[in-house]
Tab-separated table of C-alpha atoms in Angstrom:
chain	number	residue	atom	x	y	z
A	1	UNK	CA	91.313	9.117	23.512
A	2	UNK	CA	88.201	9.150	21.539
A	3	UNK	CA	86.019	11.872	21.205
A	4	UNK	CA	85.320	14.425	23.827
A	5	UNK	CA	82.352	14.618	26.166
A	6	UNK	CA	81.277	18.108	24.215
A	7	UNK	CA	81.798	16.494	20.648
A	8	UNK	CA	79.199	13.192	22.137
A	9	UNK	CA	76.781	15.772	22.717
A	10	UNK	CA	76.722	17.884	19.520
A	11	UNK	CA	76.495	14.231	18.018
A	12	UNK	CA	73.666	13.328	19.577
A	13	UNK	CA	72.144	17.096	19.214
A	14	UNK	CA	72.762	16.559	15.630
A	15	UNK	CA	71.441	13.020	15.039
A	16	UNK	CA	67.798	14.171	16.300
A	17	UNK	CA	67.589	17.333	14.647
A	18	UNK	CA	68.299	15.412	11.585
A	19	UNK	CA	65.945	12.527	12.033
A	20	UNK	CA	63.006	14.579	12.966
A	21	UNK	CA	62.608	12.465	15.948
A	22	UNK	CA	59.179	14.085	18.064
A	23	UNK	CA	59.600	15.139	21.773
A	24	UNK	CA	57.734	13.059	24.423
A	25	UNK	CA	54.666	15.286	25.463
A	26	UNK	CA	55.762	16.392	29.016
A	27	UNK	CA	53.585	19.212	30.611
A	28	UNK	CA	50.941	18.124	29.051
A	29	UNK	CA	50.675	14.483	30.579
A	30	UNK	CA	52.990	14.850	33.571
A	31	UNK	CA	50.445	14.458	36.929
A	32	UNK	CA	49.853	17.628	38.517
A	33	UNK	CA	50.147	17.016	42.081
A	34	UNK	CA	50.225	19.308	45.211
A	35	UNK	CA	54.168	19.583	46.099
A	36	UNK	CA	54.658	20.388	42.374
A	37	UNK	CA	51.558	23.196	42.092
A	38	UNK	CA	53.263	24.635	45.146
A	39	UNK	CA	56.761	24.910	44.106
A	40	UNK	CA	54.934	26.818	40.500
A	41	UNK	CA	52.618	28.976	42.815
A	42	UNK	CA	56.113	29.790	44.645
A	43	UNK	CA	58.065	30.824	41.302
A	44	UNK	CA	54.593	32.801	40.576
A	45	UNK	CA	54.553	34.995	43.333
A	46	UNK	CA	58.364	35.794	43.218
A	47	UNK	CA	57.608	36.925	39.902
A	48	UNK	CA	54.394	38.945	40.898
A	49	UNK	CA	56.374	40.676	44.195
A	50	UNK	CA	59.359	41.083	42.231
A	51	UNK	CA	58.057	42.884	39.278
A	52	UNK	CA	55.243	44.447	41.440
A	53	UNK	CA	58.341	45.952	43.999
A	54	UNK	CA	60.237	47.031	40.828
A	55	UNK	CA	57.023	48.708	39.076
A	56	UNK	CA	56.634	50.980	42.449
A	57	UNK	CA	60.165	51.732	42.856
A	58	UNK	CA	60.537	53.241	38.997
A	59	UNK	CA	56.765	54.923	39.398
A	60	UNK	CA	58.033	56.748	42.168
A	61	UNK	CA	61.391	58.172	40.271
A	62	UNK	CA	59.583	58.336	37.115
A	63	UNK	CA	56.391	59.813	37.988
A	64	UNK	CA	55.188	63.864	38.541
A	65	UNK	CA	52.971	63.608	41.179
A	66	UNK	CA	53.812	63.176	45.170
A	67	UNK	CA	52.356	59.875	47.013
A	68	UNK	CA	50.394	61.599	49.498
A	69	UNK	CA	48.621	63.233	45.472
A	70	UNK	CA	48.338	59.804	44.248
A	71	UNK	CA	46.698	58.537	47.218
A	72	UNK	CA	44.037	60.926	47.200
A	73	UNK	CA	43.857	60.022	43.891
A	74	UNK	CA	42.925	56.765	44.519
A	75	UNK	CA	41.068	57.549	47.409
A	76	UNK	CA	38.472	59.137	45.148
A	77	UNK	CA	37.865	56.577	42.624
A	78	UNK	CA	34.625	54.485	43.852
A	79	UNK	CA	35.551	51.440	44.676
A	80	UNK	CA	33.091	48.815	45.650
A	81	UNK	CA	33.749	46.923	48.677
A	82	UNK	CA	34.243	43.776	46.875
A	83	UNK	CA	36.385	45.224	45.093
A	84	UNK	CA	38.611	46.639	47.707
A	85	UNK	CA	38.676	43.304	49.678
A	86	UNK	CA	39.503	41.657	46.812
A	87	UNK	CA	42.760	43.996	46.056
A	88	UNK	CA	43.575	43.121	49.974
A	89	UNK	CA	43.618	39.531	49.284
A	90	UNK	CA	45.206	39.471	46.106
A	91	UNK	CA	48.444	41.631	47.511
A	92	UNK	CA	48.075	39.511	50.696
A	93	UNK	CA	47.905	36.289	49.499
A	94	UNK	CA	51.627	36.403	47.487
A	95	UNK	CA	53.754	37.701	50.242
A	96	UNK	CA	51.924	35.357	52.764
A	97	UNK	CA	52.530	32.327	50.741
A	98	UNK	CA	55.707	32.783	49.300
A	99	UNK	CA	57.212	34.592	53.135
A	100	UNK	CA	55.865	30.845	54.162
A	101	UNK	CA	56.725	28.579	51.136
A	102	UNK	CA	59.889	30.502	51.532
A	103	UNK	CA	60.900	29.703	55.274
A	104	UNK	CA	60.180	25.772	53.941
A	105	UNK	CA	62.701	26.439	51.337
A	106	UNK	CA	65.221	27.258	53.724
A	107	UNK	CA	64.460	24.417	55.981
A	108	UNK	CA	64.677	21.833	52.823
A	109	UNK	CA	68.150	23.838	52.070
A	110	UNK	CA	69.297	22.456	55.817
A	111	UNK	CA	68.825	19.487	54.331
A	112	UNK	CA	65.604	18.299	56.462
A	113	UNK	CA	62.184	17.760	55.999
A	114	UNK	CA	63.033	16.033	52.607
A	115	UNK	CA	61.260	12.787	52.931
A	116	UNK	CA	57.650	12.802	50.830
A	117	UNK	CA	55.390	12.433	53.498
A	118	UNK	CA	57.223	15.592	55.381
A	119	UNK	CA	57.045	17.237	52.216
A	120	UNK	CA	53.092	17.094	51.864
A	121	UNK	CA	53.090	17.945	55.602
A	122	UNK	CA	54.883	20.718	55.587
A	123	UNK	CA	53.445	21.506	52.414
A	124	UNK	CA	49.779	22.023	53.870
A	125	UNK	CA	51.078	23.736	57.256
A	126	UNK	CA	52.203	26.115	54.593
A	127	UNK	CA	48.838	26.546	52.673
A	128	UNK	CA	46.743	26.465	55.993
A	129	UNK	CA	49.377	29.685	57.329
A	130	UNK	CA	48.905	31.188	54.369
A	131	UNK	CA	44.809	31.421	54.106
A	132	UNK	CA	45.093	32.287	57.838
A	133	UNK	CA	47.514	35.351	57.041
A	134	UNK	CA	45.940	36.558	53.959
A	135	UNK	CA	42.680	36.171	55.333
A	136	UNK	CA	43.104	38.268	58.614
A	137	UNK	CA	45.064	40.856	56.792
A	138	UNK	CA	42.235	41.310	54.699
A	139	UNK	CA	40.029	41.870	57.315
A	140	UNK	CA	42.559	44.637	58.782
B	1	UNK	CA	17.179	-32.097	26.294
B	2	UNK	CA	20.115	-29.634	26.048
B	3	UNK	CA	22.225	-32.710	25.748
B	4	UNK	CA	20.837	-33.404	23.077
B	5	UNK	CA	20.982	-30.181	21.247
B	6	UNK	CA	24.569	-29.472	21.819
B	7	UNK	CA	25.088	-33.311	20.239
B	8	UNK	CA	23.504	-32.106	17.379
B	9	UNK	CA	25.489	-29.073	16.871
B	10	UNK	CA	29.184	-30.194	17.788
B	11	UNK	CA	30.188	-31.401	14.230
B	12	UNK	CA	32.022	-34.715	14.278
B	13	UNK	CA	29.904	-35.829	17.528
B	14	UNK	CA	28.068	-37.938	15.603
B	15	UNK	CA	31.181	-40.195	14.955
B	16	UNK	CA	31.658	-40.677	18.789
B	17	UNK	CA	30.537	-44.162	20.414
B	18	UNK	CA	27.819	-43.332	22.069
B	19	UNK	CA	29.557	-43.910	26.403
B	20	UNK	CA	32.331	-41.614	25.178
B	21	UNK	CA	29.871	-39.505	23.507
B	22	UNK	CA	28.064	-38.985	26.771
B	23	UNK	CA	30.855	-38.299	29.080
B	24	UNK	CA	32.027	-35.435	26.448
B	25	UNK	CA	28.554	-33.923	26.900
B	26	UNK	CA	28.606	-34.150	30.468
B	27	UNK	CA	32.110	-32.314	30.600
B	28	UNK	CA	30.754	-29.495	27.865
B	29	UNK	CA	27.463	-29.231	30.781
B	30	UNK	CA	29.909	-28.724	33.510
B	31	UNK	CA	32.074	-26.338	31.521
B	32	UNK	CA	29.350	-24.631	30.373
B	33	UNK	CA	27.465	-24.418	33.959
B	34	UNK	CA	30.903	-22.839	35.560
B	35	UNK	CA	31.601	-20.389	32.684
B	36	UNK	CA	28.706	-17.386	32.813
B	37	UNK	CA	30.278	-17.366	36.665
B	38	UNK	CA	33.547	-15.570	35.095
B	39	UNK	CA	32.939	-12.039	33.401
B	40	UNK	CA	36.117	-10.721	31.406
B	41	UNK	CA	37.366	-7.528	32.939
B	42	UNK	CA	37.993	-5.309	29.957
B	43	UNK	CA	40.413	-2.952	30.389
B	44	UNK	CA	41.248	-0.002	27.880
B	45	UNK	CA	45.146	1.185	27.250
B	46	UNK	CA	45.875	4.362	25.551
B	47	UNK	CA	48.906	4.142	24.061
B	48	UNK	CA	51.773	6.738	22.478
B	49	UNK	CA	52.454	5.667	18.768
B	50	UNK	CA	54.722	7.076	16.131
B	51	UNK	CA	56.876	4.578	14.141
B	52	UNK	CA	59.830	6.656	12.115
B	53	UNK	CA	59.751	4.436	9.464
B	54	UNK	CA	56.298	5.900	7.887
B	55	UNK	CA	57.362	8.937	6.069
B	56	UNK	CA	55.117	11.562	7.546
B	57	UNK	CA	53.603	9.818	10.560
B	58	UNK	CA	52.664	11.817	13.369
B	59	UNK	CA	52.404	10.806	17.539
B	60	UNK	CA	49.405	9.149	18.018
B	61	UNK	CA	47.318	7.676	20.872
B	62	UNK	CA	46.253	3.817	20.051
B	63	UNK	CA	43.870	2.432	22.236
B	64	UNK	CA	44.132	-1.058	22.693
B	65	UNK	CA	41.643	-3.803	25.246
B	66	UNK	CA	43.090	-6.289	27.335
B	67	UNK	CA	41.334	-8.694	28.975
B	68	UNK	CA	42.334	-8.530	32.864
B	69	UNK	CA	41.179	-12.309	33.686
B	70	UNK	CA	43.785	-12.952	30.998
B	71	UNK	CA	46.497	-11.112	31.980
B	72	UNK	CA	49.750	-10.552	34.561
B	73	UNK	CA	49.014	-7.792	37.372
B	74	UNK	CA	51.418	-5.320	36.083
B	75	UNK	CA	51.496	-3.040	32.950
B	76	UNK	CA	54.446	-4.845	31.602
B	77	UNK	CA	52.209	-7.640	31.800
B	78	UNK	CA	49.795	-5.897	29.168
B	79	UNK	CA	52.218	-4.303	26.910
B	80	UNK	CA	53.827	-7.692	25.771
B	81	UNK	CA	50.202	-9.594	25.927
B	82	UNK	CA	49.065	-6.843	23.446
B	83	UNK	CA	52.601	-6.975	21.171
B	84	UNK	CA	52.009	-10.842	21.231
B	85	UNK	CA	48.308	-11.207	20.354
B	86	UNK	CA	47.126	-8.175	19.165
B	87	UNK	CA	49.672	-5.886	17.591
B	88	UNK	CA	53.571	-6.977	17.144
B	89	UNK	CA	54.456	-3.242	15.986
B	90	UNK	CA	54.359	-1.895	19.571
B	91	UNK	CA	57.736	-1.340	20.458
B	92	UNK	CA	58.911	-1.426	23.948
B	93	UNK	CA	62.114	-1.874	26.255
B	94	UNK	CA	61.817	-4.379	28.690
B	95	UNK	CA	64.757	-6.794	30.347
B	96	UNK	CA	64.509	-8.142	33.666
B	97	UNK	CA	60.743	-7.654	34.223
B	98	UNK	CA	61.176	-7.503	37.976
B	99	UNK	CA	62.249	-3.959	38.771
B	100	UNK	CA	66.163	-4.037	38.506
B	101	UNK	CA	67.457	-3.004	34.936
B	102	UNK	CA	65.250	0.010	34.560
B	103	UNK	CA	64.917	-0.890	30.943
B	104	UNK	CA	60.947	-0.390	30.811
B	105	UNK	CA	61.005	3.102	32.327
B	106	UNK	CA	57.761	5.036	30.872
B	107	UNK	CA	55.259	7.629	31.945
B	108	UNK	CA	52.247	5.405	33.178
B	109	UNK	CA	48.968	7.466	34.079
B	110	UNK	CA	50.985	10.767	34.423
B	111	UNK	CA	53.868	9.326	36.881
B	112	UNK	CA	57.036	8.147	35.270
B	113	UNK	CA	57.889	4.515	36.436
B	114	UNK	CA	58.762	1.035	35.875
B	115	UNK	CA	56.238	-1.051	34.309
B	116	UNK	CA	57.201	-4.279	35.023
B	117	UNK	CA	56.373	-2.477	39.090
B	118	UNK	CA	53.305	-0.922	37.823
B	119	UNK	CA	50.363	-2.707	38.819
B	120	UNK	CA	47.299	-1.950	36.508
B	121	UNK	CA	44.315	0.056	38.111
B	122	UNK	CA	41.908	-2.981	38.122
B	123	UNK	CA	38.909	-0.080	37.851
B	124	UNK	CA	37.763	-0.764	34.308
B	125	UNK	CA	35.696	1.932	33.979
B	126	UNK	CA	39.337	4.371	33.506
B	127	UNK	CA	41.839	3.899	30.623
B	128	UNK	CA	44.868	3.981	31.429
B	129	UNK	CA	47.280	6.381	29.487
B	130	UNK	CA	51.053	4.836	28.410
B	131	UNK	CA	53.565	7.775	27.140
B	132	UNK	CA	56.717	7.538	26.826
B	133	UNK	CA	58.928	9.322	29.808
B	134	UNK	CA	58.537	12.968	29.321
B	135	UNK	CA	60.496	15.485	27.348
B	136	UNK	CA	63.254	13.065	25.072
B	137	UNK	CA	63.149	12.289	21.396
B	138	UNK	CA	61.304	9.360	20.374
B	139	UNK	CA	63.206	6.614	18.670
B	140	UNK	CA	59.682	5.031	18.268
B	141	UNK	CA	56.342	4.564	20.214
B	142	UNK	CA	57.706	3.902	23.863
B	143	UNK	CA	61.124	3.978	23.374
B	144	UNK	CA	63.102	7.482	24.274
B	145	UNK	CA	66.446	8.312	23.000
B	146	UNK	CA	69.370	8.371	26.146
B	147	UNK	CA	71.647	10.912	25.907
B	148	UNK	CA	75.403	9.529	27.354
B	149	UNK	CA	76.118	11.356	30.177
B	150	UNK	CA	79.537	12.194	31.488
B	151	UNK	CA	80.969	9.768	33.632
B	152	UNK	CA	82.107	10.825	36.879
B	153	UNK	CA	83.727	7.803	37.982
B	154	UNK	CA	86.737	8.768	36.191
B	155	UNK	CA	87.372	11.781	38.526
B	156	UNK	CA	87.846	12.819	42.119
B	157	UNK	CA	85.915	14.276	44.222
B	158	UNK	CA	87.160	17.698	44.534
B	159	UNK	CA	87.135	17.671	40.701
B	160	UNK	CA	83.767	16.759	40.257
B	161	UNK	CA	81.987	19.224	42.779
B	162	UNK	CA	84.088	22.006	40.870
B	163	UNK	CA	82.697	20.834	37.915
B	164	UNK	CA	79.002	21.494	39.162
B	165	UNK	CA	80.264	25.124	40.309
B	166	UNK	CA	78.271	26.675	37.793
B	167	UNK	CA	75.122	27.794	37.046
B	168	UNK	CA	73.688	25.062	34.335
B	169	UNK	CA	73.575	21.998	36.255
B	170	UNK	CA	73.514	21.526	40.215
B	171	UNK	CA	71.727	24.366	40.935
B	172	UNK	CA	69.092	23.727	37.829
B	173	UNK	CA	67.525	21.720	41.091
B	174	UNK	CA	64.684	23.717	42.127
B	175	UNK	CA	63.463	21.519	45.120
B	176	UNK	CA	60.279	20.346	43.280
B	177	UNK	CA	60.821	17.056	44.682
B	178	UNK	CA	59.257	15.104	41.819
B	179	UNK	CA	61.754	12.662	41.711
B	180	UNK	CA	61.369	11.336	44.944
B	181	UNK	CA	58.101	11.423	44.453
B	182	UNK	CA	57.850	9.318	41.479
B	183	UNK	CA	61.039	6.961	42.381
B	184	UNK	CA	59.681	3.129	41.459
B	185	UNK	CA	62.511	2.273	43.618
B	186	UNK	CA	62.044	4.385	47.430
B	187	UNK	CA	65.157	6.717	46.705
B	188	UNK	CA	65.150	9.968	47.168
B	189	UNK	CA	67.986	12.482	45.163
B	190	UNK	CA	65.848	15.473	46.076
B	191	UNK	CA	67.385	14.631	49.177
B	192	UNK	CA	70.959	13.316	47.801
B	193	UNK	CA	70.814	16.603	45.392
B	194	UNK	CA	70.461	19.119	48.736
B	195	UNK	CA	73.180	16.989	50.531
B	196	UNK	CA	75.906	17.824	47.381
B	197	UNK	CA	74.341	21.521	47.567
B	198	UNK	CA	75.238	21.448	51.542
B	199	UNK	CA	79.097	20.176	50.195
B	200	UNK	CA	79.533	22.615	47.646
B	201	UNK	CA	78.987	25.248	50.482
B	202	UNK	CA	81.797	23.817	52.373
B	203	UNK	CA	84.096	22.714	50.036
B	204	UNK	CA	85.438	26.154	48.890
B	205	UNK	CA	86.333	27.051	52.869
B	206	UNK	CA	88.648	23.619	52.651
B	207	UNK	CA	90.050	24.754	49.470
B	208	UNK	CA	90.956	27.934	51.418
B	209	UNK	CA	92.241	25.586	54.275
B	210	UNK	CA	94.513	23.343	51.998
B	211	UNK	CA	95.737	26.311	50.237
């Protein structure tokens, strides 16, 4: 029989380790390009939505105070304009892009708009919605 | 005048009969009157080095110049004009040198291709950066270590979508798509990879069926 498709790999595993053979740089070479800073950006605000989501939920079982006492909390803290629009924009801008980027990965998991040149197209619609979103609820 | 001055200069011209002489200076005019007309096109490569048999060598970028006027269109072209003339310790795959084999896969400017397909940027002013293909072991400078992978022509097809029913390899794909993107070739498994996705969903409910 030979050996075992498992037992090739540890082999192989093995051999490296033991010949100090260096990795190929990757990430730090590889050519960024717009599909791929997309599908990162995506990951990025999944992350940043998730954890933000999960932060609220366990502030609101953890914490003392009511919302309506935290809001006037914050209410009273002097924030500059800029700085309010920016807050808009930065919790506008993730769940604009990735409710978009997200309704591209469900058409791609149909199995269409898989060819490169649909990609980039499809790619831009999706940054063009998502500055047009963002932007007008940031002006709400 | 000048014909006279090069006579001078060319050792062993003085042994020349004097009608043969002349036509060799005429021919040395005319060669010399059409060469300032040709410029060589320098071109710089940056090169990933690291040769295993130097105890304590570390990877390495080796820039090497190749002059265009004297060399094949494609990177291929360059690597084995710069193994032949300049350094013979560059080591390299190559087989069929026309795109079939797949032997001199590499990471050429950032995008992993072939580079017997890989026409050099003619723009001199850039360098152009050789690594080889991303994230495998070096065996040395350009050529990557292959890990055997599981053949799954020895199986059926039920057998081998069950097999990807787990988390660790079909659904590592992410949709990035930068393997269609970079494909020397025009294929596109982004696309191949979604289709088997699409099956897997199916393939439990005729499972069910057969059952």
């Amino acid at each position: 029989m030979g050996t075992s498709a498992q037992e090739e790999m540890n082999k192989f595993w093995a051999k490296n380790t033991r010949l100090n053979r260096p990795m190929s740089p990757h990430i730090s070479i590889y050519r960024w390009s717009v599909p791929m800073a997309m599908s990162i950006t995506h990951r990025g605000t999944g992350v940043a939505l998730s954890g933000g989501i999960s932060v609220f939920a366990v502030a609101a079982l953890v914490l003392p105070g009511s919302f309506p006492h935290y809001l006037d909390l914050i209410h009273s803290l002097s924030f500059g304009p800029a700085l309010i629009t920016l807050s808009k924009f930065a919790l506008s801008f993730p769940v604009a892009y990735h409710t978009f980027n997200g309704i591209r990965h469900l058409v791609w998991d149909a199995g269409k708009g898989l060819k490169i040149p649909e990609v980039y197209g499809s790619g831009y619609t999706v940054i063009a919605l998502t500055l047009l979103t963002s932007l007008a609820l940031t002006a709400l | 005048m000048a014909a006279l001055c090069v006579c001078s200069a060319r050792q062993g011209a003085a042994a020349l009969r004097s009608s043969s002489g002349l036509l060799a200076l005429r021919y040395v005019q005319t060669a010399a009157a059409a060469a300032p007309a040709v410029q060589p096109r320098i071109k710089k490569f940056q090169i990933y080095r690291w040769d295993p048999d130097t105890p304590g060598d570390k990877p390495r970028m080796q820039t090497y110049e190749v002059d265009l006027n004297a060399c094949g269109p494609m990177v291929l072209d360059a690597l084995i004009k710069i193994k032949n003339e300049m350094d013979s310790t560059l080591t390299f795959r190559r087989s069929c040198r026309e795109g079939i084999c797949g032997s001199c896969a590499m990471n050429i400017n950032g995008g992993n291709t072939l580079a017997c397909l890989n026409k050099i940027d003619t723009n001199i002013s850039k360098v152009s950066k050789i690594y080889p293909l991303p994230h495998m072991y070096v065996v040395k400078d350009l050529v990557p270590a292959y890990r055997w992978m599981i053949d799954s022509r020895d199986d059926y097809t039920e057998e081998r979508l069950s097999k990807l029913q787990d988390p660790f390899s079909l659904y590592r794909c992410h949709t990035i798509m930068n393997c269609t993107r970079t494909c020397p070739k025009g294929l596109n498994p982004g696309k191949a990879i979604a289709e088997i996705k699409k099956m897997m969903a199916t393939y439990k409910e005729k499972k069910a069926a057969t059952a």
